[in-house]
């Protein structure tokens, strides 16, 4: 099959109005070019029905058309209906897709949501593990049309895990081995710079996600392993790990496997760590509870942090972090506890730079430890996300190893 030309249509009024930036064009064009496809064009259009005229136009000179967006349940999401018109196919209900959607949204499926289980006849579906809108693909005359949802966190996994292998096979491309890693606390631009520094011949790719960045390496396994080892030496072993993992999942896996419980005491993160810990089903097995102790009086009264500690060291101190963790351990009768206290945003009363965060860790029959990290910040929210991620990574290592945490964090130069 000689599918050599391709175009991308990105749908979204937020894009054409300049509210958000397109994240799909570079990804799709780069990866398809690697597979030997010639990218004819990347077109951004609003949610106003423009897609039908555009699709009729580009279908004339493309072997493959990828469309992102317009697969939602609202009236302005017209992609599936338009493709059925262009392909000359009826829009029919896919019972398997309907049942999958019903498991996710329940009775809410009756109404607008139900349209997400309809697809052009004879088109096949692409599973979406991160959202309700499944993708689909099929032929309109001799052109292959592939439709994916618009949100990057949904579109990118589907594109990498299904679309790329499928198009590689169609084009007779011998796909190189591809390896995935999860990275934490390192900015995407810095990560790309470091990957090129350790080995510029490897095909690297990144995907930004909540609380992590997925790193992809394509090439010889030994060469990739060597490059990853050098990357870990630069950044810290704990911040680059194999596979599709999160800092939280690594911690909860340890807690479940060892039958342990944990508690939290948070200041600058404002309960973010507790929220994340309770998102997993069955979290009560390992999470005993947490305290959000934003004011010094709460630290002193609830967590037994001494007024001397608060007065002498301020709320951003390793001494306070230690007492907070030990207080949470005692109050909840947990096996382990951690604390987070720092400056997430501008606050002159703190007397510390924004991004300075102290972490405390305590455990039954363990010597407590504390460390201080200085995060590069793009605002209060970024410091909170980084703090939660660091807390989970360090808590996991505190449980698994007697190695001083300062020996781990001293390698974290790019956070």
PDB file of N, CA and C in Angstrom, residues 200-296:
ATOM      1  N   UNK A 200      22.999  12.256  20.826  1.00  0.00           N
ATOM      2  CA  UNK A 200      22.203  12.982  19.829  1.00  0.00           C
ATOM      3  C   UNK A 200      21.749  12.087  18.680  1.00  0.00           C
ATOM      4  N   UNK A 201      22.269  10.864  18.582  1.00  0.00           N
ATOM      5  CA  UNK A 201      21.898   9.976  17.492  1.00  0.00           C
ATOM      6  C   UNK A 201      20.627   9.182  17.773  1.00  0.00           C
ATOM      7  N   UNK A 202      20.240   9.094  19.036  1.00  0.00           N
ATOM      8  CA  UNK A 202      19.008   8.397  19.394  1.00  0.00           C
ATOM      9  C   UNK A 202      17.811   9.295  19.084  1.00  0.00           C
ATOM     10  N   UNK A 203      16.732   8.682  18.604  1.00  0.00           N
ATOM     11  CA  UNK A 203      15.493   9.427  18.372  1.00  0.00           C
ATOM     12  C   UNK A 203      14.739   9.544  19.697  1.00  0.00           C
ATOM     13  N   UNK A 204      14.766  10.742  20.288  1.00  0.00           N
ATOM     14  CA  UNK A 204      14.113  10.981  21.561  1.00  0.00           C
ATOM     15  C   UNK A 204      12.748  11.636  21.345  1.00  0.00           C
ATOM     16  N   UNK A 205      11.833  11.359  22.226  1.00  0.00           N
ATOM     17  CA  UNK A 205      10.532  12.015  22.209  1.00  0.00           C
ATOM     18  C   UNK A 205      10.039  12.215  23.625  1.00  0.00           C
ATOM     19  N   UNK A 206       9.248  13.247  23.853  1.00  0.00           N
ATOM     20  CA  UNK A 206       8.702  13.500  25.183  1.00  0.00           C
ATOM     21  C   UNK A 206       7.196  13.733  25.102  1.00  0.00           C
ATOM     22  N   UNK A 207       6.531  13.449  26.199  1.00  0.00           N
ATOM     23  CA  UNK A 207       5.093  13.721  26.299  1.00  0.00           C
ATOM     24  C   UNK A 207       4.811  14.259  27.692  1.00  0.00           C
ATOM     25  N   UNK A 208       4.383  15.506  27.761  1.00  0.00           N
ATOM     26  CA  UNK A 208       4.100  16.134  29.049  1.00  0.00           C
ATOM     27  C   UNK A 208       2.807  15.587  29.628  1.00  0.00           C
ATOM     28  N   UNK A 209       2.851  15.164  30.894  1.00  0.00           N
ATOM     29  CA  UNK A 209       1.678  14.676  31.593  1.00  0.00           C
ATOM     30  C   UNK A 209       1.608  15.325  32.972  1.00  0.00           C
ATOM     31  N   UNK A 210       0.480  15.132  33.656  1.00  0.00           N
ATOM     32  CA  UNK A 210       0.362  15.645  35.009  1.00  0.00           C
ATOM     33  C   UNK A 210       1.400  14.978  35.905  1.00  0.00           C
ATOM     34  N   UNK A 211       2.226  15.763  36.548  1.00  0.00           N
ATOM     35  CA  UNK A 211       3.191  15.304  37.544  1.00  0.00           C
ATOM     36  C   UNK A 211       4.364  14.500  36.979  1.00  0.00           C
ATOM     37  N   UNK A 212       4.489  14.417  35.667  1.00  0.00           N
ATOM     38  CA  UNK A 212       5.634  13.711  35.076  1.00  0.00           C
ATOM     39  C   UNK A 212       5.720  14.041  33.593  1.00  0.00           C
ATOM     40  N   UNK A 213       6.844  13.638  32.999  1.00  0.00           N
ATOM     41  CA  UNK A 213       7.010  13.702  31.553  1.00  0.00           C
ATOM     42  C   UNK A 213       7.440  12.320  31.081  1.00  0.00           C
ATOM     43  N   UNK A 214       6.716  11.775  30.124  1.00  0.00           N
ATOM     44  CA  UNK A 214       7.109  10.496  29.535  1.00  0.00           C
ATOM     45  C   UNK A 214       8.229  10.744  28.534  1.00  0.00           C
ATOM     46  N   UNK A 215       9.256   9.913  28.603  1.00  0.00           N
ATOM     47  CA  UNK A 215      10.409  10.024  27.716  1.00  0.00           C
ATOM     48  C   UNK A 215      10.489   8.773  26.854  1.00  0.00           C
ATOM     49  N   UNK A 216      10.610   8.965  25.535  1.00  0.00           N
ATOM     50  CA  UNK A 216      10.684   7.843  24.606  1.00  0.00           C
ATOM     51  C   UNK A 216      12.035   7.849  23.907  1.00  0.00           C
ATOM     52  N   UNK A 217      12.594   6.652  23.738  1.00  0.00           N
ATOM     53  CA  UNK A 217      13.874   6.504  23.047  1.00  0.00           C
ATOM     54  C   UNK A 217      13.739   5.390  22.017  1.00  0.00           C
ATOM     55  N   UNK A 218      14.114   5.686  20.799  1.00  0.00           N
ATOM     56  CA  UNK A 218      13.975   4.734  19.704  1.00  0.00           C
ATOM     57  C   UNK A 218      15.348   4.374  19.167  1.00  0.00           C
ATOM     58  N   UNK A 219      15.677   3.074  19.181  1.00  0.00           N
ATOM     59  CA  UNK A 219      16.974   2.657  18.661  1.00  0.00           C
ATOM     60  C   UNK A 219      17.460   1.369  19.302  1.00  0.00           C
ATOM     61  N   UNK A 220      18.739   1.109  19.136  1.00  0.00           N
ATOM     62  CA  UNK A 220      19.364  -0.093  19.681  1.00  0.00           C
ATOM     63  C   UNK A 220      19.248  -0.103  21.210  1.00  0.00           C
ATOM     64  N   UNK A 221      18.844  -1.243  21.764  1.00  0.00           N
ATOM     65  CA  UNK A 221      18.582  -1.325  23.201  1.00  0.00           C
ATOM     66  C   UNK A 221      19.818  -1.027  24.041  1.00  0.00           C
ATOM     67  N   UNK A 222      20.966  -1.573  23.668  1.00  0.00           N
ATOM     68  CA  UNK A 222      22.186  -1.336  24.442  1.00  0.00           C
ATOM     69  C   UNK A 222      22.572   0.134  24.419  1.00  0.00           C
ATOM     70  N   UNK A 223      22.408   0.739  23.263  1.00  0.00           N
ATOM     71  CA  UNK A 223      22.750   2.154  23.129  1.00  0.00           C
ATOM     72  C   UNK A 223      21.797   3.015  23.952  1.00  0.00           C
ATOM     73  N   UNK A 224      20.517   2.665  23.939  1.00  0.00           N
ATOM     74  CA  UNK A 224      19.533   3.417  24.721  1.00  0.00           C
ATOM     75  C   UNK A 224      19.812   3.262  26.211  1.00  0.00           C
ATOM     76  N   UNK A 225      20.103   2.027  26.651  1.00  0.00           N
ATOM     77  CA  UNK A 225      20.392   1.784  28.066  1.00  0.00           C
ATOM     78  C   UNK A 225      21.594   2.595  28.532  1.00  0.00           C
ATOM     79  N   UNK A 226      22.601   2.662  27.682  1.00  0.00           N
ATOM     80  CA  UNK A 226      23.803   3.426  28.019  1.00  0.00           C
ATOM     81  C   UNK A 226      23.483   4.914  28.147  1.00  0.00           C
ATOM     82  N   UNK A 227      22.662   5.411  27.228  1.00  0.00           N
ATOM     83  CA  UNK A 227      22.295   6.830  27.266  1.00  0.00           C
ATOM     84  C   UNK A 227      21.445   7.149  28.491  1.00  0.00           C
ATOM     85  N   UNK A 228      20.527   6.268  28.822  1.00  0.00           N
ATOM     86  CA  UNK A 228      19.677   6.485  29.998  1.00  0.00           C
ATOM     87  C   UNK A 228      20.515   6.475  31.266  1.00  0.00           C
ATOM     88  N   UNK A 229      21.491   5.590  31.333  1.00  0.00           N
ATOM     89  CA  UNK A 229      22.365   5.539  32.508  1.00  0.00           C
ATOM     90  C   UNK A 229      23.114   6.863  32.675  1.00  0.00           C
ATOM     91  N   UNK A 230      23.606   7.424  31.572  1.00  0.00           N
ATOM     92  CA  UNK A 230      24.315   8.704  31.649  1.00  0.00           C
ATOM     93  C   UNK A 230      23.347   9.828  32.030  1.00  0.00           C
ATOM     94  N   UNK A 231      22.114   9.714  31.542  1.00  0.00           N
ATOM     95  CA  UNK A 231      21.097  10.717  31.874  1.00  0.00           C
ATOM     96  C   UNK A 231      20.772  10.658  33.368  1.00  0.00           C
ATOM     97  N   UNK A 232      20.654   9.452  33.903  1.00  0.00           N
ATOM     98  CA  UNK A 232      20.389   9.295  35.330  1.00  0.00           C
ATOM     99  C   UNK A 232      21.539   9.825  36.180  1.00  0.00           C
ATOM    100  N   UNK A 233      22.759   9.660  35.693  1.00  0.00           N
ATOM    101  CA  UNK A 233      23.921  10.180  36.419  1.00  0.00           C
ATOM    102  C   UNK A 233      23.889  11.703  36.489  1.00  0.00           C
ATOM    103  N   UNK A 234      23.308  12.321  35.468  1.00  0.00           N
ATOM    104  CA  UNK A 234      23.216  13.782  35.448  1.00  0.00           C
ATOM    105  C   UNK A 234      22.067  14.297  36.313  1.00  0.00           C
ATOM    106  N   UNK A 235      20.968  13.554  36.326  1.00  0.00           N
ATOM    107  CA  UNK A 235      19.730  14.050  36.940  1.00  0.00           C
ATOM    108  C   UNK A 235      19.368  13.396  38.267  1.00  0.00           C
ATOM    109  N   UNK A 236      19.860  12.173  38.493  1.00  0.00           N
ATOM    110  CA  UNK A 236      19.451  11.397  39.653  1.00  0.00           C
ATOM    111  C   UNK A 236      18.661  10.172  39.238  1.00  0.00           C
ATOM    112  N   UNK A 237      19.046   9.014  39.758  1.00  0.00           N
ATOM    113  CA  UNK A 237      18.389   7.764  39.371  1.00  0.00           C
ATOM    114  C   UNK A 237      16.896   7.782  39.641  1.00  0.00           C
ATOM    115  N   UNK A 238      16.491   8.437  40.716  1.00  0.00           N
ATOM    116  CA  UNK A 238      15.091   8.424  41.137  1.00  0.00           C
ATOM    117  C   UNK A 238      14.186   9.253  40.231  1.00  0.00           C
ATOM    118  N   UNK A 239      14.770  10.149  39.457  1.00  0.00           N
ATOM    119  CA  UNK A 239      13.967  11.046  38.628  1.00  0.00           C
ATOM    120  C   UNK A 239      13.753  10.537  37.212  1.00  0.00           C
ATOM    121  N   UNK A 240      14.389   9.416  36.865  1.00  0.00           N
ATOM    122  CA  UNK A 240      14.191   8.795  35.551  1.00  0.00           C
ATOM    123  C   UNK A 240      14.094   7.292  35.768  1.00  0.00           C
ATOM    124  N   UNK A 241      12.893   6.744  35.582  1.00  0.00           N
ATOM    125  CA  UNK A 241      12.691   5.319  35.837  1.00  0.00           C
ATOM    126  C   UNK A 241      12.041   4.657  34.623  1.00  0.00           C
ATOM    127  N   UNK A 242      12.279   3.363  34.421  1.00  0.00           N
ATOM    128  CA  UNK A 242      11.713   2.669  33.255  1.00  0.00           C
ATOM    129  C   UNK A 242      10.193   2.545  33.341  1.00  0.00           C
ATOM    130  N   UNK A 243       9.555   2.536  32.178  1.00  0.00           N
ATOM    131  CA  UNK A 243       8.145   2.232  32.081  1.00  0.00           C
ATOM    132  C   UNK A 243       7.217   3.422  32.251  1.00  0.00           C
ATOM    133  N   UNK A 244       5.940   3.117  32.237  1.00  0.00           N
ATOM    134  CA  UNK A 244       4.876   4.109  32.369  1.00  0.00           C
ATOM    135  C   UNK A 244       4.434   4.125  33.822  1.00  0.00           C
ATOM    136  N   UNK A 245       5.095   4.921  34.650  1.00  0.00           N
ATOM    137  CA  UNK A 245       4.859   4.933  36.091  1.00  0.00           C
ATOM    138  C   UNK A 245       4.711   6.362  36.593  1.00  0.00           C
ATOM    139  N   UNK A 246       4.178   6.502  37.793  1.00  0.00           N
ATOM    140  CA  UNK A 246       4.139   7.789  38.461  1.00  0.00           C
ATOM    141  C   UNK A 246       4.842   7.667  39.801  1.00  0.00           C
ATOM    142  N   UNK A 247       5.241   8.802  40.363  1.00  0.00           N
ATOM    143  CA  UNK A 247       5.849   8.785  41.689  1.00  0.00           C
ATOM    144  C   UNK A 247       4.859   8.238  42.712  1.00  0.00           C
ATOM    145  N   UNK A 248       3.592   8.596  42.554  1.00  0.00           N
ATOM    146  CA  UNK A 248       2.559   8.119  43.470  1.00  0.00           C
ATOM    147  C   UNK A 248       2.361   6.613  43.364  1.00  0.00           C
ATOM    148  N   UNK A 249       2.272   6.084  42.141  1.00  0.00           N
ATOM    149  CA  UNK A 249       2.034   4.643  41.975  1.00  0.00           C
ATOM    150  C   UNK A 249       3.194   3.820  42.523  1.00  0.00           C
ATOM    151  N   UNK A 250       4.416   4.333  42.411  1.00  0.00           N
ATOM    152  CA  UNK A 250       5.563   3.622  42.971  1.00  0.00           C
ATOM    153  C   UNK A 250       5.455   3.535  44.487  1.00  0.00           C
ATOM    154  N   UNK A 251       5.026   4.645  45.112  1.00  0.00           N
ATOM    155  CA  UNK A 251       4.863   4.649  46.567  1.00  0.00           C
ATOM    156  C   UNK A 251       3.732   3.728  47.002  1.00  0.00           C
ATOM    157  N   UNK A 252       2.574   3.832  46.381  1.00  0.00           N
ATOM    158  CA  UNK A 252       1.437   3.016  46.808  1.00  0.00           C
ATOM    159  C   UNK A 252       1.678   1.531  46.550  1.00  0.00           C
ATOM    160  N   UNK A 253       2.450   1.212  45.511  1.00  0.00           N
ATOM    161  CA  UNK A 253       2.808  -0.186  45.262  1.00  0.00           C
ATOM    162  C   UNK A 253       3.630  -0.726  46.423  1.00  0.00           C
ATOM    163  N   UNK A 254       4.589   0.059  46.893  1.00  0.00           N
ATOM    164  CA  UNK A 254       5.408  -0.351  48.041  1.00  0.00           C
ATOM    165  C   UNK A 254       4.546  -0.543  49.279  1.00  0.00           C
ATOM    166  N   UNK A 255       3.646   0.406  49.527  1.00  0.00           N
ATOM    167  CA  UNK A 255       2.794   0.322  50.716  1.00  0.00           C
ATOM    168  C   UNK A 255       1.893  -0.918  50.666  1.00  0.00           C
ATOM    169  N   UNK A 256       1.313  -1.173  49.504  1.00  0.00           N
ATOM    170  CA  UNK A 256       0.434  -2.339  49.367  1.00  0.00           C
ATOM    171  C   UNK A 256       1.210  -3.645  49.532  1.00  0.00           C
ATOM    172  N   UNK A 257       2.340  -3.744  48.844  1.00  0.00           N
ATOM    173  CA  UNK A 257       3.110  -4.990  48.879  1.00  0.00           C
ATOM    174  C   UNK A 257       3.632  -5.302  50.282  1.00  0.00           C
ATOM    175  N   UNK A 258       3.966  -4.281  51.052  1.00  0.00           N
ATOM    176  CA  UNK A 258       4.521  -4.485  52.391  1.00  0.00           C
ATOM    177  C   UNK A 258       3.471  -4.385  53.489  1.00  0.00           C
ATOM    178  N   UNK A 259       2.229  -4.085  53.121  1.00  0.00           N
ATOM    179  CA  UNK A 259       1.172  -3.989  54.109  1.00  0.00           C
ATOM    180  C   UNK A 259       1.372  -2.861  55.099  1.00  0.00           C
ATOM    181  N   UNK A 260       1.834  -1.709  54.601  1.00  0.00           N
ATOM    182  CA  UNK A 260       2.164  -0.581  55.462  1.00  0.00           C
ATOM    183  C   UNK A 260       1.138   0.536  55.320  1.00  0.00           C
ATOM    184  N   UNK A 261       1.093   1.408  56.337  1.00  0.00           N
ATOM    185  CA  UNK A 261       0.227   2.582  56.290  1.00  0.00           C
ATOM    186  C   UNK A 261       1.073   3.845  56.364  1.00  0.00           C
ATOM    187  N   UNK A 262       0.502   4.942  55.844  1.00  0.00           N
ATOM    188  CA  UNK A 262       1.215   6.206  55.815  1.00  0.00           C
ATOM    189  C   UNK A 262       0.249   7.345  56.126  1.00  0.00           C
ATOM    190  N   UNK A 263       0.802   8.445  56.617  1.00  0.00           N
ATOM    191  CA  UNK A 263       0.010   9.643  56.899  1.00  0.00           C
ATOM    192  C   UNK A 263       0.782  10.852  56.394  1.00  0.00           C
ATOM    193  N   UNK A 264       0.081  11.976  56.271  1.00  0.00           N
ATOM    194  CA  UNK A 264       0.731  13.177  55.760  1.00  0.00           C
ATOM    195  C   UNK A 264       0.398  14.387  56.627  1.00  0.00           C
ATOM    196  N   UNK A 265       1.329  15.322  56.659  1.00  0.00           N
ATOM    197  CA  UNK A 265       1.104  16.629  57.290  1.00  0.00           C
ATOM    198  C   UNK A 265       1.582  17.666  56.281  1.00  0.00           C
ATOM    199  N   UNK A 266       0.666  18.489  55.796  1.00  0.00           N
ATOM    200  CA  UNK A 266       0.987  19.398  54.700  1.00  0.00           C
ATOM    201  C   UNK A 266       0.760  20.853  55.081  1.00  0.00           C
ATOM    202  N   UNK A 267       1.635  21.689  54.572  1.00  0.00           N
ATOM    203  CA  UNK A 267       1.462  23.126  54.709  1.00  0.00           C
ATOM    204  C   UNK A 267       1.309  23.743  53.322  1.00  0.00           C
ATOM    205  N   UNK A 268       2.423  23.952  52.614  1.00  0.00           N
ATOM    206  CA  UNK A 268       2.362  24.672  51.334  1.00  0.00           C
ATOM    207  C   UNK A 268       1.601  23.930  50.250  1.00  0.00           C
ATOM    208  N   UNK A 269       1.498  22.593  50.351  1.00  0.00           N
ATOM    209  CA  UNK A 269       0.764  21.835  49.335  1.00  0.00           C
ATOM    210  C   UNK A 269      -0.741  21.846  49.578  1.00  0.00           C
ATOM    211  N   UNK A 270      -1.169  22.329  50.723  1.00  0.00           N
ATOM    212  CA  UNK A 270      -2.585  22.562  50.966  1.00  0.00           C
ATOM    213  C   UNK A 270      -3.491  21.360  50.811  1.00  0.00           C
ATOM    214  N   UNK A 271      -3.006  20.159  51.091  1.00  0.00           N
ATOM    215  CA  UNK A 271      -3.826  18.956  50.982  1.00  0.00           C
ATOM    216  C   UNK A 271      -3.713  18.231  49.666  1.00  0.00           C
ATOM    217  N   UNK A 272      -2.857  18.717  48.763  1.00  0.00           N
ATOM    218  CA  UNK A 272      -2.702  18.080  47.453  1.00  0.00           C
ATOM    219  C   UNK A 272      -2.227  16.636  47.586  1.00  0.00           C
ATOM    220  N   UNK A 273      -1.261  16.392  48.482  1.00  0.00           N
ATOM    221  CA  UNK A 273      -0.739  15.029  48.648  1.00  0.00           C
ATOM    222  C   UNK A 273      -1.844  14.082  49.120  1.00  0.00           C
ATOM    223  N   UNK A 274      -2.641  14.536  50.082  1.00  0.00           N
ATOM    224  CA  UNK A 274      -3.740  13.704  50.584  1.00  0.00           C
ATOM    225  C   UNK A 274      -4.755  13.421  49.489  1.00  0.00           C
ATOM    226  N   UNK A 275      -5.065  14.437  48.697  1.00  0.00           N
ATOM    227  CA  UNK A 275      -6.017  14.255  47.609  1.00  0.00           C
ATOM    228  C   UNK A 275      -5.530  13.195  46.628  1.00  0.00           C
ATOM    229  N   UNK A 276      -4.258  13.295  46.243  1.00  0.00           N
ATOM    230  CA  UNK A 276      -3.706  12.338  45.287  1.00  0.00           C
ATOM    231  C   UNK A 276      -3.653  10.935  45.877  1.00  0.00           C
ATOM    232  N   UNK A 277      -3.309  10.830  47.143  1.00  0.00           N
ATOM    233  CA  UNK A 277      -3.228   9.520  47.792  1.00  0.00           C
ATOM    234  C   UNK A 277      -4.589   8.834  47.857  1.00  0.00           C
ATOM    235  N   UNK A 278      -5.657   9.608  47.914  1.00  0.00           N
ATOM    236  CA  UNK A 278      -6.988   9.010  48.037  1.00  0.00           C
ATOM    237  C   UNK A 278      -7.686   8.814  46.700  1.00  0.00           C
ATOM    238  N   UNK A 279      -7.048   9.177  45.595  1.00  0.00           N
ATOM    239  CA  UNK A 279      -7.686   9.005  44.285  1.00  0.00           C
ATOM    240  C   UNK A 279      -7.726   7.547  43.848  1.00  0.00           C
ATOM    241  N   UNK A 280      -6.788   6.746  44.335  1.00  0.00           N
ATOM    242  CA  UNK A 280      -6.744   5.340  43.954  1.00  0.00           C
ATOM    243  C   UNK A 280      -7.789   4.564  44.754  1.00  0.00           C
ATOM    244  N   UNK A 281      -8.505   3.667  44.087  1.00  0.00           N
ATOM    245  CA  UNK A 281      -9.516   2.854  44.768  1.00  0.00           C
ATOM    246  C   UNK A 281      -8.865   2.023  45.865  1.00  0.00           C
ATOM    247  N   UNK A 282      -9.511   1.949  47.024  1.00  0.00           N
ATOM    248  CA  UNK A 282      -8.979   1.156  48.123  1.00  0.00           C
ATOM    249  C   UNK A 282      -7.838   1.823  48.869  1.00  0.00           C
ATOM    250  N   UNK A 283      -7.744   3.155  48.764  1.00  0.00           N
ATOM    251  CA  UNK A 283      -6.636   3.878  49.384  1.00  0.00           C
ATOM    252  C   UNK A 283      -6.636   3.755  50.907  1.00  0.00           C
ATOM    253  N   UNK A 284      -7.793   3.449  51.502  1.00  0.00           N
ATOM    254  CA  UNK A 284      -7.857   3.343  52.960  1.00  0.00           C
ATOM    255  C   UNK A 284      -7.000   2.199  53.498  1.00  0.00           C
ATOM    256  N   UNK A 285      -6.599   1.305  52.627  1.00  0.00           N
ATOM    257  CA  UNK A 285      -5.736   0.195  53.049  1.00  0.00           C
ATOM    258  C   UNK A 285      -4.381   0.713  53.501  1.00  0.00           C
ATOM    259  N   UNK A 286      -3.882   1.766  52.830  1.00  0.00           N
ATOM    260  CA  UNK A 286      -2.534   2.257  53.150  1.00  0.00           C
ATOM    261  C   UNK A 286      -2.495   3.708  53.648  1.00  0.00           C
ATOM    262  N   UNK A 287      -3.544   4.491  53.428  1.00  0.00           N
ATOM    263  CA  UNK A 287      -3.510   5.903  53.837  1.00  0.00           C
ATOM    264  C   UNK A 287      -4.411   6.117  55.040  1.00  0.00           C
ATOM    265  N   UNK A 288      -3.795   6.421  56.174  1.00  0.00           N
ATOM    266  CA  UNK A 288      -4.556   6.593  57.410  1.00  0.00           C
ATOM    267  C   UNK A 288      -5.174   7.982  57.546  1.00  0.00           C
ATOM    268  N   UNK A 289      -4.577   8.981  56.914  1.00  0.00           N
ATOM    269  CA  UNK A 289      -5.126  10.324  56.994  1.00  0.00           C
ATOM    270  C   UNK A 289      -4.062  11.381  56.909  1.00  0.00           C
ATOM    271  N   UNK A 290      -4.505  12.630  56.836  1.00  0.00           N
ATOM    272  CA  UNK A 290      -3.559  13.723  56.721  1.00  0.00           C
ATOM    273  C   UNK A 290      -4.080  14.974  57.398  1.00  0.00           C
ATOM    274  N   UNK A 291      -3.159  15.871  57.695  1.00  0.00           N
ATOM    275  CA  UNK A 291      -3.492  17.151  58.304  1.00  0.00           C
ATOM    276  C   UNK A 291      -2.977  18.268  57.413  1.00  0.00           C
ATOM    277  N   UNK A 292      -3.838  19.228  57.092  1.00  0.00           N
ATOM    278  CA  UNK A 292      -3.396  20.428  56.389  1.00  0.00           C
ATOM    279  C   UNK A 292      -3.175  21.495  57.456  1.00  0.00           C
ATOM    280  N   UNK A 293      -1.930  21.751  57.761  1.00  0.00           N
ATOM    281  CA  UNK A 293      -1.581  22.649  58.870  1.00  0.00           C
ATOM    282  C   UNK A 293      -0.933  23.906  58.322  1.00  0.00           C
ATOM    283  N   UNK A 294      -1.761  24.777  57.776  1.00  0.00           N
ATOM    284  CA  UNK A 294      -1.226  25.962  57.099  1.00  0.00           C
ATOM    285  C   UNK A 294      -0.764  27.030  58.089  1.00  0.00           C
ATOM    286  N   UNK A 295      -1.518  27.242  59.142  1.00  0.00           N
ATOM    287  CA  UNK A 295      -1.161  28.262  60.127  1.00  0.00           C
ATOM    288  C   UNK A 295      -0.256  27.672  61.210  1.00  0.00           C
ATOM    289  N   UNK A 296       0.693  28.443  61.739  1.00  0.00           N
ATOM    290  CA  UNK A 296       1.577  27.952  62.809  1.00  0.00           C
ATOM    291  C   UNK A 296       0.816  27.427  64.013  1.00  0.00           C
TER     292      UNK A 296
END
